[in-house]
CSV table of N, CA, C and O and ligand atoms in Angstrom, one decimal:
chain,number,residue,atom,x,y,z
A,1,MET,N,1.1,-1.5,0.3
A,1,MET,CA,-0.2,-0.1,-0.5
A,1,MET,C,0.8,0.5,-0.3
A,1,MET,O,1.1,2.1,-0.8
A,2,ILE,N,1.6,1.1,0.7
A,2,ILE,CA,2.5,2.4,1.3
A,2,ILE,C,3.5,2.6,-0.1
A,2,ILE,O,3.7,3.9,-1.0
A,3,SER,N,4.0,1.3,-1.2
A,3,SER,CA,4.6,1.6,-2.5
A,3,SER,C,3.8,2.7,-3.6
A,3,SER,O,3.9,3.2,-4.2
A,4,ARG,N,3.0,1.9,-2.9
A,4,ARG,CA,1.6,2.0,-4.0
A,4,ARG,C,0.7,3.6,-3.5
A,4,ARG,O,0.6,4.7,-5.0
A,5,ARG,N,1.4,4.4,-2.6
A,5,ARG,CA,0.6,5.6,-2.2
A,5,ARG,C,2.0,7.1,-2.8
A,5,ARG,O,2.0,7.4,-3.5
A,6,ASN,N,3.2,6.3,-2.0
A,6,ASN,CA,5.2,6.4,-3.2
A,6,ASN,C,4.5,6.8,-4.3
A,6,ASN,O,5.2,8.3,-5.6
A,7,ALA,N,4.6,5.9,-5.2
A,7,ALA,CA,4.0,6.1,-6.5
A,7,ALA,C,3.2,6.5,-7.1
A,7,ALA,O,3.2,7.7,-8.1
A,8,LEU,N,1.5,7.5,-6.6
A,8,LEU,CA,1.0,8.2,-7.0
A,8,LEU,C,1.6,9.5,-6.6
A,8,LEU,O,1.9,10.3,-7.5
A,9,LEU,N,1.7,9.8,-6.0
A,9,LEU,CA,2.1,10.5,-4.9
A,9,LEU,C,4.0,11.0,-6.2
A,9,LEU,O,3.7,12.3,-6.2
A,10,ALA,N,4.5,10.3,-6.1
A,10,ALA,CA,5.6,10.7,-7.6
A,10,ALA,C,5.3,11.3,-8.9
A,10,ALA,O,5.7,12.1,-9.5
A,11,ALA,N,3.9,10.2,-9.2
A,11,ALA,CA,3.5,10.4,-10.7
A,11,ALA,C,2.7,12.4,-10.5
A,11,ALA,O,2.7,13.2,-11.1
A,12,ILE,N,2.2,12.3,-9.0
A,12,ILE,CA,2.0,13.8,-9.1
A,12,ILE,C,2.9,14.9,-8.8
A,12,ILE,O,3.4,16.3,-9.3
A,13,ALA,N,4.0,14.9,-8.4
A,13,ALA,CA,4.5,15.5,-8.2
A,13,ALA,C,5.5,15.7,-9.7
A,13,ALA,O,6.2,16.7,-10.3
A,14,GLY,N,5.5,14.4,-9.9
A,14,GLY,CA,5.7,14.9,-11.8
A,14,GLY,C,5.1,15.6,-12.1
A,14,GLY,O,5.7,16.6,-13.3
A,15,LEU,N,3.3,15.6,-12.6
A,15,LEU,CA,2.9,16.6,-12.9
A,15,LEU,C,2.9,17.9,-13.1
A,15,LEU,O,2.7,18.7,-14.1
A,16,VAL,N,3.7,18.2,-11.5
A,16,VAL,CA,3.4,19.3,-11.4
A,16,VAL,C,5.0,20.0,-12.3
A,16,VAL,O,5.2,21.4,-11.7
A,17,GLY,N,6.0,19.0,-11.8
A,17,GLY,CA,6.8,19.3,-12.4
A,17,GLY,C,6.6,19.9,-14.3
A,17,GLY,O,7.8,20.7,-14.2
A,18,LEU,N,6.1,19.1,-14.7
A,18,LEU,CA,5.5,19.8,-16.3
A,18,LEU,C,4.8,21.4,-15.8
A,18,LEU,O,5.1,21.6,-17.0
A,19,GLY,N,4.1,20.4,-14.8
A,19,GLY,CA,2.6,22.3,-15.0
A,19,GLY,C,4.1,23.7,-15.0
A,19,GLY,O,3.8,24.3,-15.7
A,20,GLY,N,5.0,22.9,-13.9
A,20,GLY,CA,6.1,24.2,-13.6
A,20,GLY,C,6.8,24.3,-15.0
A,20,GLY,O,7.1,25.8,-15.5
A,21,ALA,N,7.2,23.8,-15.9
A,21,ALA,CA,8.1,24.0,-17.0
A,21,ALA,C,6.7,24.1,-17.8
A,21,ALA,O,6.8,25.4,-18.6
A,22,TYR,N,5.4,23.8,-18.0
A,22,TYR,CA,4.7,24.4,-19.3
A,22,TYR,C,3.7,26.3,-19.0
A,22,TYR,O,4.2,26.7,-19.7
A,23,SER,N,4.2,26.5,-16.8
A,23,SER,CA,4.4,27.8,-17.2
A,23,SER,C,5.5,28.7,-17.3
A,23,SER,O,5.1,29.4,-18.0
A,24,ALA,N,7.0,28.1,-17.1
A,24,ALA,CA,7.5,29.3,-18.2
A,24,ALA,C,8.0,29.5,-19.0
A,24,ALA,O,7.9,30.0,-19.8
A,25,PHE,N,7.4,28.2,-19.9
A,25,PHE,CA,6.9,28.5,-21.7
A,25,PHE,C,6.0,28.8,-21.9
A,25,PHE,O,6.6,30.1,-22.9
A,26,ALA,N,5.6,29.4,-21.3
A,26,ALA,CA,4.1,30.1,-21.7
A,26,ALA,C,4.3,31.2,-21.4
A,26,ALA,O,3.6,32.6,-21.7
A,27,LYS,N,4.9,31.3,-20.3
A,27,LYS,CA,4.6,33.1,-19.8
A,27,LYS,C,6.1,33.9,-20.6
A,27,LYS,O,6.3,34.5,-20.3
A,28,LYS,N,7.4,32.9,-21.2
A,28,LYS,CA,7.9,33.6,-22.7
A,28,LYS,C,7.3,34.6,-23.3
A,28,LYS,O,6.3,34.8,-23.3
A,29,PRO,N,7.7,36.0,-23.0
A,29,PRO,CA,6.7,36.8,-23.8
A,29,PRO,C,7.2,37.4,-24.9
A,29,PRO,O,7.5,36.8,-25.6
A,30,SER,N,5.7,37.1,-25.7
A,30,SER,CA,5.1,37.3,-27.0
A,30,SER,C,5.3,38.2,-27.4
A,30,SER,O,5.2,39.3,-26.6
A,31,LEU,N,5.6,39.0,-28.7
A,31,LEU,CA,5.4,40.2,-29.4
A,31,LEU,C,4.4,40.8,-28.4
A,31,LEU,O,4.0,41.9,-28.9
A,32,VAL,N,2.9,40.2,-28.6
A,32,VAL,CA,2.3,41.3,-28.7
A,32,VAL,C,1.9,41.6,-26.9
A,32,VAL,O,1.8,42.5,-26.6
A,33,ALA,N,3.0,40.6,-25.9
A,33,ALA,CA,2.7,40.4,-24.6
A,33,ALA,C,3.3,42.3,-24.7
A,33,ALA,O,3.5,42.8,-24.2
A,34,LYS,N,4.5,41.9,-25.3
A,34,LYS,CA,5.4,43.1,-24.9
A,34,LYS,C,5.3,43.7,-25.9
A,34,LYS,O,5.8,45.4,-24.6
A,35,PHE,N,4.2,44.0,-26.5
A,35,PHE,CA,4.1,46.0,-26.9
A,35,PHE,C,2.5,45.8,-26.7
A,35,PHE,O,1.8,47.4,-26.6
A,36,ASP,N,1.9,44.9,-26.0
A,36,ASP,CA,0.7,45.6,-25.0
A,36,ASP,C,0.7,46.4,-24.3
A,36,ASP,O,0.4,45.3,-22.8
A,37,THR,N,0.7,47.3,-24.8
A,37,THR,CA,0.3,47.7,-22.6
A,37,THR,C,-0.9,48.2,-21.6
A,37,THR,O,-0.6,48.1,-20.3
A,38,ASP,N,-2.3,48.1,-23.0
A,38,ASP,CA,-3.2,47.9,-22.0
A,38,ASP,C,-3.8,46.8,-21.5
A,38,ASP,O,-4.9,46.6,-21.0
A,39,ASN,N,-3.1,45.6,-22.0
A,39,ASN,CA,-3.0,43.8,-22.0
A,39,ASN,C,-5.1,44.1,-22.7
A,39,ASN,O,-4.8,43.1,-21.8
A,40,ASP,N,-4.9,44.1,-23.6
A,40,ASP,CA,-6.2,43.4,-23.9
A,40,ASP,C,-6.1,42.5,-25.5
A,40,ASP,O,-6.7,41.7,-26.0
A,41,GLY,N,-4.4,41.9,-25.4
A,41,GLY,CA,-4.2,40.8,-26.0
A,41,GLY,C,-3.9,41.3,-27.3
A,41,GLY,O,-4.0,40.4,-28.6
A,42,THR,N,-4.0,42.7,-27.5
A,42,THR,CA,-3.6,42.5,-28.9
A,42,THR,C,-2.6,43.7,-29.7
A,42,THR,O,-2.8,45.2,-27.9
A,43,VAL,N,-2.4,44.5,-30.6
A,43,VAL,CA,-1.8,45.6,-30.2
A,43,VAL,C,-2.1,46.3,-31.7
A,43,VAL,O,-2.4,46.1,-32.6
A,44,ASP,N,-2.7,47.8,-30.7
A,44,ASP,CA,-2.8,48.8,-31.6
A,44,ASP,C,-2.2,50.0,-32.3
A,44,ASP,O,-1.1,49.7,-31.7
A,45,LEU,N,-2.4,50.7,-33.2
A,45,LEU,CA,-1.6,51.7,-33.8
A,45,LEU,C,-1.0,52.5,-32.3
A,45,LEU,O,0.0,52.7,-32.9
A,46,ALA,N,-1.3,52.6,-31.1
A,46,ALA,CA,-1.2,53.1,-30.5
A,46,ALA,C,0.3,53.2,-29.9
A,46,ALA,O,1.3,53.4,-29.2
A,47,GLU,N,-0.4,51.3,-29.3
A,47,GLU,CA,0.9,50.7,-28.8
A,47,GLU,C,2.2,50.5,-29.8
A,47,GLU,O,3.4,50.8,-28.8
A,48,ALA,N,1.7,50.5,-31.0
A,48,ALA,CA,2.7,50.1,-32.1
A,48,ALA,C,3.6,51.3,-32.0
A,48,ALA,O,5.0,52.1,-32.3
A,49,LYS,N,3.2,52.5,-32.2
A,49,LYS,CA,4.1,54.1,-32.1
A,49,LYS,C,4.8,54.4,-31.1
A,49,LYS,O,5.9,55.3,-30.9
A,50,LYS,N,4.5,53.8,-30.3
A,50,LYS,CA,5.1,54.0,-28.2
A,50,LYS,C,5.4,53.0,-28.3
A,50,LYS,O,7.4,54.4,-28.1
A,51,ALA,N,6.2,51.6,-28.4
A,51,ALA,CA,6.8,51.1,-28.6
A,51,ALA,C,7.7,51.9,-29.6
A,51,ALA,O,9.5,51.8,-29.3
A,52,ALA,N,7.8,51.5,-31.0
A,52,ALA,CA,8.6,52.7,-32.3
A,52,ALA,C,9.2,53.2,-31.4
A,52,ALA,O,10.7,54.2,-31.6
A,53,SER,N,8.8,55.1,-30.8
A,53,SER,CA,9.8,55.3,-30.5
A,53,SER,C,10.0,55.7,-29.2
A,53,SER,O,11.0,56.0,-29.2
A,54,ALA,N,9.9,54.7,-28.5
A,54,ALA,CA,10.7,54.0,-27.3
A,54,ALA,C,12.0,53.7,-28.3
A,54,ALA,O,12.9,54.2,-27.8
A,55,LEU,N,11.9,53.2,-29.5
A,55,LEU,CA,13.3,52.1,-29.8
A,55,LEU,C,14.2,53.7,-30.2
A,55,LEU,O,15.2,53.4,-30.4
A,56,PHE,N,13.1,54.4,-31.2
A,56,PHE,CA,14.3,55.5,-31.8
A,56,PHE,C,15.0,56.2,-31.3
A,56,PHE,O,16.2,56.4,-31.1
A,57,GLU,N,14.3,56.5,-29.8
A,57,GLU,CA,15.1,57.3,-28.6
A,57,GLU,C,16.3,56.2,-28.9
A,57,GLU,O,17.8,56.9,-28.5
A,58,LYS,N,15.9,54.9,-28.2
A,58,LYS,CA,16.8,53.7,-27.9
A,58,LYS,C,18.2,53.7,-29.2
A,58,LYS,O,19.5,53.6,-28.6
A,59,LEU,N,17.6,54.0,-30.0
A,59,LEU,CA,18.8,53.4,-31.3
A,59,LEU,C,19.7,55.3,-31.2
A,59,LEU,O,20.4,55.5,-32.5
A,60,ASP,N,19.1,56.5,-31.2
A,60,ASP,CA,19.2,58.1,-31.7
A,60,ASP,C,19.9,57.5,-30.7
A,60,ASP,O,20.6,59.0,-29.9
A,61,THR,N,21.6,57.3,-31.1
A,61,THR,CA,23.0,57.3,-29.7
A,61,THR,C,23.8,58.7,-29.5
A,61,THR,O,24.4,58.9,-28.7
A,62,ASP,N,23.6,58.8,-31.2
A,62,ASP,CA,24.3,60.6,-30.8
A,62,ASP,C,23.2,61.3,-30.0
A,62,ASP,O,23.6,63.2,-30.2
A,63,LYS,N,21.8,61.1,-30.5
A,63,LYS,CA,21.2,62.4,-29.8
A,63,LYS,C,20.6,63.7,-31.0
A,63,LYS,O,20.6,64.6,-30.0
A,64,ASP,N,21.1,63.2,-31.7
A,64,ASP,CA,20.5,64.2,-32.6
A,64,ASP,C,19.1,64.5,-33.4
A,64,ASP,O,19.1,65.5,-34.2
A,65,GLY,N,18.2,63.2,-33.0
A,65,GLY,CA,16.9,63.2,-32.8
A,65,GLY,C,17.0,62.5,-34.5
A,65,GLY,O,15.1,62.5,-34.7
A,66,THR,N,17.7,62.0,-35.3
A,66,THR,CA,17.0,61.4,-36.6
A,66,THR,C,18.8,60.5,-36.4
A,66,THR,O,19.0,60.1,-35.4
A,67,LEU,N,17.7,59.5,-37.0
A,67,LEU,CA,18.8,57.2,-37.0
A,67,LEU,C,18.8,57.6,-38.4
A,67,LEU,O,18.2,57.8,-39.9
A,68,ASP,N,20.1,57.7,-38.6
A,68,ASP,CA,21.2,57.2,-40.1
A,68,ASP,C,21.4,55.7,-39.5
A,68,ASP,O,20.9,55.2,-39.4
A,69,ILE,N,21.2,55.6,-41.5
A,69,ILE,CA,21.2,53.8,-41.5
A,69,ILE,C,21.7,52.8,-40.7
A,69,ILE,O,21.9,51.9,-40.5
A,70,LYS,N,23.3,53.4,-40.4
A,70,LYS,CA,24.2,52.9,-39.2
A,70,LYS,C,23.0,52.6,-38.2
A,70,LYS,O,23.2,51.6,-37.4
A,71,GLU,N,22.6,53.5,-37.2
A,71,GLU,CA,21.7,53.6,-36.6
A,71,GLU,C,20.8,52.5,-36.3
A,71,GLU,O,19.9,51.9,-34.8
A,72,LEU,N,20.5,51.6,-37.6
A,72,LEU,CA,18.7,51.0,-37.5
A,72,LEU,C,19.3,49.8,-37.5
A,72,LEU,O,18.6,48.7,-37.3
A,73,HIS,N,21.0,49.2,-38.0
A,73,HIS,CA,21.6,48.3,-36.8
A,73,HIS,C,20.7,47.2,-38.4
A,73,HIS,O,20.2,46.1,-37.2
A,74,GLY,N,20.5,48.1,-39.8
A,74,GLY,CA,20.0,46.2,-40.7
A,74,GLY,C,18.6,45.8,-39.8
A,74,GLY,O,17.6,45.3,-40.8
A,75,ARG,N,17.5,46.8,-39.2
A,75,ARG,CA,16.5,46.8,-39.6
A,75,ARG,C,16.0,47.4,-40.5
A,75,ARG,O,14.5,47.0,-41.0
A,76,LEU,N,16.3,48.2,-42.0
A,76,LEU,CA,15.8,48.7,-42.6
A,76,LEU,C,16.6,48.4,-43.6
A,76,LEU,O,18.1,48.7,-43.2
A,77,SER,N,16.8,47.7,-44.7
A,77,SER,CA,17.7,47.4,-46.8
A,77,SER,C,18.1,48.6,-46.9
A,77,SER,O,16.9,49.7,-46.6
A,78,PRO,N,19.3,48.8,-46.6
A,78,PRO,CA,19.7,50.2,-48.1
A,78,PRO,C,17.7,50.7,-48.8
A,78,PRO,O,17.1,52.1,-48.9
A,79,LYS,N,17.2,50.2,-49.6
A,79,LYS,CA,15.9,49.3,-50.7
A,79,LYS,C,14.5,49.9,-49.5
A,79,LYS,O,14.4,51.5,-49.9
A,80,GLU,N,14.3,49.7,-48.8
A,80,GLU,CA,13.9,49.9,-47.1
A,80,GLU,C,13.7,51.7,-47.0
A,80,GLU,O,13.4,52.4,-46.7
A,81,PHE,N,15.4,51.6,-46.7
A,81,PHE,CA,15.2,53.0,-46.0
A,81,PHE,C,15.5,54.4,-46.1
A,81,PHE,O,14.3,55.4,-46.4
A,82,ALA,N,14.9,54.1,-47.6
A,82,ALA,CA,14.9,55.4,-49.4
A,82,ALA,C,13.9,55.5,-48.8
A,82,ALA,O,13.5,56.5,-49.7
A,83,THR,N,13.2,54.7,-49.1
A,83,THR,CA,11.8,54.6,-49.5
A,83,THR,C,10.7,55.5,-47.7
A,83,THR,O,10.0,55.9,-47.9
A,84,THR,N,12.2,55.1,-46.6
A,84,THR,CA,10.8,55.7,-45.4
A,84,THR,C,11.4,57.2,-45.3
A,84,THR,O,11.9,57.8,-44.2
A,85,ASP,N,13.0,57.5,-46.0
A,85,ASP,CA,13.8,58.5,-46.1
A,85,ASP,C,12.9,59.7,-47.0
A,85,ASP,O,13.5,59.9,-48.0
A,86,PRO,N,11.7,60.3,-47.3
A,86,PRO,CA,11.5,60.9,-48.6
A,86,PRO,C,11.8,62.2,-49.0
A,86,PRO,O,12.0,62.5,-50.0
A,87,ASP,N,12.3,63.3,-47.8
A,87,ASP,CA,13.2,64.4,-47.8
A,87,ASP,C,14.8,63.3,-48.6
A,87,ASP,O,15.1,64.8,-48.6
A,88,ASN,N,15.0,62.5,-48.3
A,88,ASN,CA,16.1,62.0,-49.1
A,88,ASN,C,17.9,63.2,-48.4
A,88,ASN,O,18.8,62.9,-49.1
A,89,ASP,N,17.1,62.9,-47.1
A,89,ASP,CA,18.6,63.8,-46.6
A,89,ASP,C,19.4,62.9,-45.9
A,89,ASP,O,20.5,62.5,-44.7
A,90,LYS,N,18.9,61.5,-45.7
A,90,LYS,CA,20.0,60.3,-45.2
A,90,LYS,C,20.1,59.9,-43.7
A,90,LYS,O,20.1,58.7,-43.4
A,91,THR,N,18.8,60.7,-43.3
A,91,THR,CA,18.5,60.6,-42.3
A,91,THR,C,16.7,60.3,-41.8
A,91,THR,O,16.4,61.0,-42.5
A,92,LEU,N,16.5,58.9,-40.5
A,92,LEU,CA,15.0,59.3,-40.5
A,92,LEU,C,14.5,60.2,-39.4
A,92,LEU,O,15.3,59.9,-38.2
A,93,THR,N,13.8,61.4,-39.7
A,93,THR,CA,13.3,62.3,-38.3
A,93,THR,C,12.0,60.4,-37.9
A,93,THR,O,12.0,60.1,-38.3
A,94,LYS,N,11.9,61.7,-37.0
A,94,LYS,CA,11.3,60.6,-36.0
A,94,LYS,C,9.2,60.6,-36.7
A,94,LYS,O,8.8,59.5,-37.2
A,95,ASP,N,9.1,61.8,-37.1
A,95,ASP,CA,7.3,61.3,-37.8
A,95,ASP,C,7.7,60.4,-38.9
A,95,ASP,O,6.6,59.2,-39.4
A,96,GLU,N,9.4,60.8,-40.2
A,96,GLU,CA,9.4,59.5,-41.1
A,96,GLU,C,9.9,57.7,-40.3
A,96,GLU,O,8.4,57.1,-40.8
A,97,TYR,N,9.9,57.6,-39.3
A,97,TYR,CA,10.3,57.1,-39.5
A,97,TYR,C,8.6,56.1,-38.5
A,97,TYR,O,8.5,55.2,-38.7
A,98,LEU,N,8.1,56.6,-38.2
A,98,LEU,CA,6.5,56.2,-37.3
A,98,LEU,C,5.4,56.6,-38.0
A,98,LEU,O,4.7,55.3,-38.2
A,99,ALA,N,5.4,57.0,-39.6
A,99,ALA,CA,5.3,57.1,-40.7
A,99,ALA,C,5.1,55.7,-41.2
A,99,ALA,O,4.8,54.2,-42.4
A,100,ALA,N,6.5,55.6,-41.5
A,100,ALA,CA,6.7,54.1,-41.8
A,100,ALA,C,6.2,52.8,-41.1
A,100,ALA,O,5.5,52.2,-41.3
A,101,VAL,N,6.6,52.9,-39.8
A,101,VAL,CA,5.1,51.9,-38.1
A,101,VAL,C,4.1,51.5,-39.0
A,101,VAL,O,3.6,50.9,-39.3
A,102,GLU,N,3.9,53.0,-39.3
A,102,GLU,CA,2.1,53.4,-39.7
A,102,GLU,C,2.0,52.5,-41.1
A,102,GLU,O,0.4,51.7,-41.4
A,103,LYS,N,2.6,53.0,-41.6
A,103,LYS,CA,2.7,52.1,-43.1
A,103,LYS,C,2.7,50.2,-42.7
A,103,LYS,O,1.7,49.8,-43.3
A,104,ARG,N,3.9,49.9,-42.3
A,104,ARG,CA,4.1,48.3,-41.9
A,104,ARG,C,2.5,48.0,-41.3
A,104,ARG,O,2.4,46.4,-41.4
A,105,PHE,N,2.1,48.4,-39.6
A,105,PHE,CA,1.3,48.3,-39.0
A,105,PHE,C,-0.2,48.0,-40.2
A,105,PHE,O,-0.6,46.9,-40.2
A,106,LYS,N,-0.1,48.5,-41.3
A,106,LYS,CA,-1.0,48.8,-41.8
A,106,LYS,C,-1.2,47.4,-42.9
A,106,LYS,O,-2.2,46.4,-43.1
A,107,ALA,N,0.6,46.7,-43.5
A,107,ALA,CA,-0.1,46.0,-44.1
A,107,ALA,C,0.6,44.8,-43.1
A,107,ALA,O,-0.6,43.5,-44.5
A,108,ALA,N,0.7,44.6,-42.1
A,108,ALA,CA,0.8,43.6,-41.0
A,108,ALA,C,-1.2,43.4,-39.9
A,108,ALA,O,-0.8,42.0,-39.4
A,109,ASP,N,-2.0,44.3,-40.1
A,109,ASP,CA,-3.3,44.2,-40.1
A,109,ASP,C,-3.9,43.7,-41.7
A,109,ASP,O,-5.2,44.5,-41.6
A,110,PRO,N,-3.8,42.8,-41.8
A,110,PRO,CA,-5.0,42.6,-43.0
A,110,PRO,C,-6.2,42.2,-42.8
A,110,PRO,O,-7.5,43.3,-44.4
A,111,ASP,N,-7.0,42.1,-41.7
A,111,ASP,CA,-8.3,42.4,-41.8
A,111,ASP,C,-9.0,43.5,-40.9
A,111,ASP,O,-10.4,43.7,-40.8
A,112,ASN,N,-8.2,44.2,-41.2
A,112,ASN,CA,-8.4,45.7,-40.4
A,112,ASN,C,-9.0,45.7,-39.3
A,112,ASN,O,-9.7,46.3,-39.7
A,113,ASP,N,-8.6,46.1,-38.5
A,113,ASP,CA,-9.5,45.9,-37.2
A,113,ASP,C,-8.7,46.1,-36.3
A,113,ASP,O,-9.3,47.2,-35.2
A,114,GLY,N,-7.5,47.2,-37.0
A,114,GLY,CA,-7.5,48.1,-36.2
A,114,GLY,C,-6.4,47.7,-35.1
A,114,GLY,O,-5.4,48.4,-34.4
A,115,THR,N,-6.1,46.5,-35.0
A,115,THR,CA,-4.8,45.5,-33.7
A,115,THR,C,-4.1,44.7,-34.9
A,115,THR,O,-4.6,43.5,-35.6
A,116,VAL,N,-2.9,44.7,-34.3
A,116,VAL,CA,-2.5,43.3,-34.8
A,116,VAL,C,-2.7,42.6,-33.8
A,116,VAL,O,-1.8,42.4,-32.5
A,117,SER,N,-2.7,41.4,-34.3
A,117,SER,CA,-2.8,40.0,-33.2
A,117,SER,C,-1.5,38.9,-33.8
A,117,SER,O,-0.7,39.0,-33.9
A,118,ALA,N,-1.0,37.9,-31.7
A,118,ALA,CA,0.1,37.5,-32.4
A,118,ALA,C,-0.2,36.4,-34.2
A,118,ALA,O,0.8,36.4,-34.4
A,119,ALA,N,-1.1,36.1,-34.2
A,119,ALA,CA,-1.4,35.5,-35.6
A,119,ALA,C,-0.7,36.2,-36.7
A,119,ALA,O,0.0,35.5,-37.0
A,120,GLU,N,-0.8,37.6,-36.5
A,120,GLU,CA,-0.9,38.9,-38.0
A,120,GLU,C,0.6,38.8,-37.4
A,120,GLU,O,1.4,39.4,-38.1
A,121,PHE,N,1.2,38.8,-36.2
A,121,PHE,CA,2.9,39.2,-35.9
A,121,PHE,C,3.5,37.9,-36.6
A,121,PHE,O,5.3,38.1,-36.7
A,122,ARG,N,3.0,36.4,-36.4
A,122,ARG,CA,3.4,36.2,-37.0
A,122,ARG,C,3.7,35.7,-39.1
A,122,ARG,O,4.6,35.4,-39.5
A,123,THR,N,3.3,37.0,-39.4
A,123,THR,CA,3.0,36.9,-41.2
A,123,THR,C,4.1,37.3,-41.6
A,123,THR,O,4.6,38.2,-40.2
A,124,THR,N,5.0,37.3,-42.3
A,124,THR,CA,5.6,38.5,-42.7
A,124,THR,C,5.7,39.7,-43.2
A,124,THR,O,6.3,40.6,-41.7
A,125,ALA,N,4.1,39.9,-43.0
A,125,ALA,CA,4.0,41.7,-42.2
A,125,ALA,C,4.4,41.9,-40.9
A,125,ALA,O,5.3,43.0,-40.4
A,126,GLY,N,4.3,40.9,-40.4
A,126,GLY,CA,4.1,41.3,-39.0
A,126,GLY,C,5.1,41.3,-38.6
A,126,GLY,O,5.9,42.1,-37.6
A,127,GLN,N,6.0,40.5,-38.7
A,127,GLN,CA,7.5,40.7,-38.7
A,127,GLN,C,8.1,42.1,-39.2
A,127,GLN,O,9.2,42.3,-38.6
A,128,ALA,N,8.2,42.6,-40.1
A,128,ALA,CA,8.3,43.2,-40.6
A,128,ALA,C,7.9,44.9,-40.2
A,128,ALA,O,8.9,45.9,-39.7
A,129,LEU,N,7.4,44.6,-39.2
A,129,LEU,CA,6.8,45.4,-37.8
A,129,LEU,C,7.5,45.1,-37.0
A,129,LEU,O,7.9,46.4,-37.0
A,130,ALA,N,7.0,44.2,-36.4
A,130,ALA,CA,8.0,43.8,-35.1
A,130,ALA,C,9.2,44.7,-35.2
A,130,ALA,O,10.1,45.1,-34.1
A,131,ARG,N,10.2,44.4,-36.8
A,131,ARG,CA,11.4,45.0,-36.6
A,131,ARG,C,11.6,46.5,-36.4
A,131,ARG,O,12.9,46.8,-36.1
A,132,LEU,N,11.2,47.3,-37.0
A,132,LEU,CA,11.0,48.4,-35.6
A,132,LEU,C,10.0,48.8,-34.7
A,132,LEU,O,10.3,50.0,-34.5
A,133,LEU,N,9.7,47.7,-33.7
A,133,LEU,CA,9.6,48.0,-32.5
A,133,LEU,C,10.3,47.8,-31.5
A,133,LEU,O,10.2,47.9,-30.7
A,134,HIS,N,10.8,46.6,-31.8
A,134,HIS,CA,12.0,46.3,-30.3
A,134,HIS,C,13.3,46.2,-31.1
A,134,HIS,O,13.7,46.1,-32.2
B,201,LIG,CA1,-3.4,46.7,-26.3
B,202,LIG,CA1,15.3,62.6,-43.7
B,203,LIG,CA1,-5.8,42.9,-37.4
């Protein structure tokens, strides 16, 4: 009887152990969780712009208020940079950067509900948006 009880306890301990591992996995921050400041499970344009704006300031290491292509560390290819820089002065102001974020946000939201869901972040357009946010 005792050994059976021990086996049962071991099984329970095993399940608890698995549960712990599972919740650790589930807690891995998703892209949505990272940018979803109002915690409604999706990322809206305001949240995306907020994240992008914080990133812009972080990347602007010389603090001149603009990003050059080097400061972007590969987030935009030279071709993408050129389309993001309509005045062609080889730097992006925050307005230019946020305009690009807005464009990518719209591309990443094909169902047009104004939010990017976890599934939408997994698409190519979703990944392209995420590159400008973190
Ligand atoms: Ca949200
Ligand atoms: Ca510019
Ligand atoms: Ca959407």
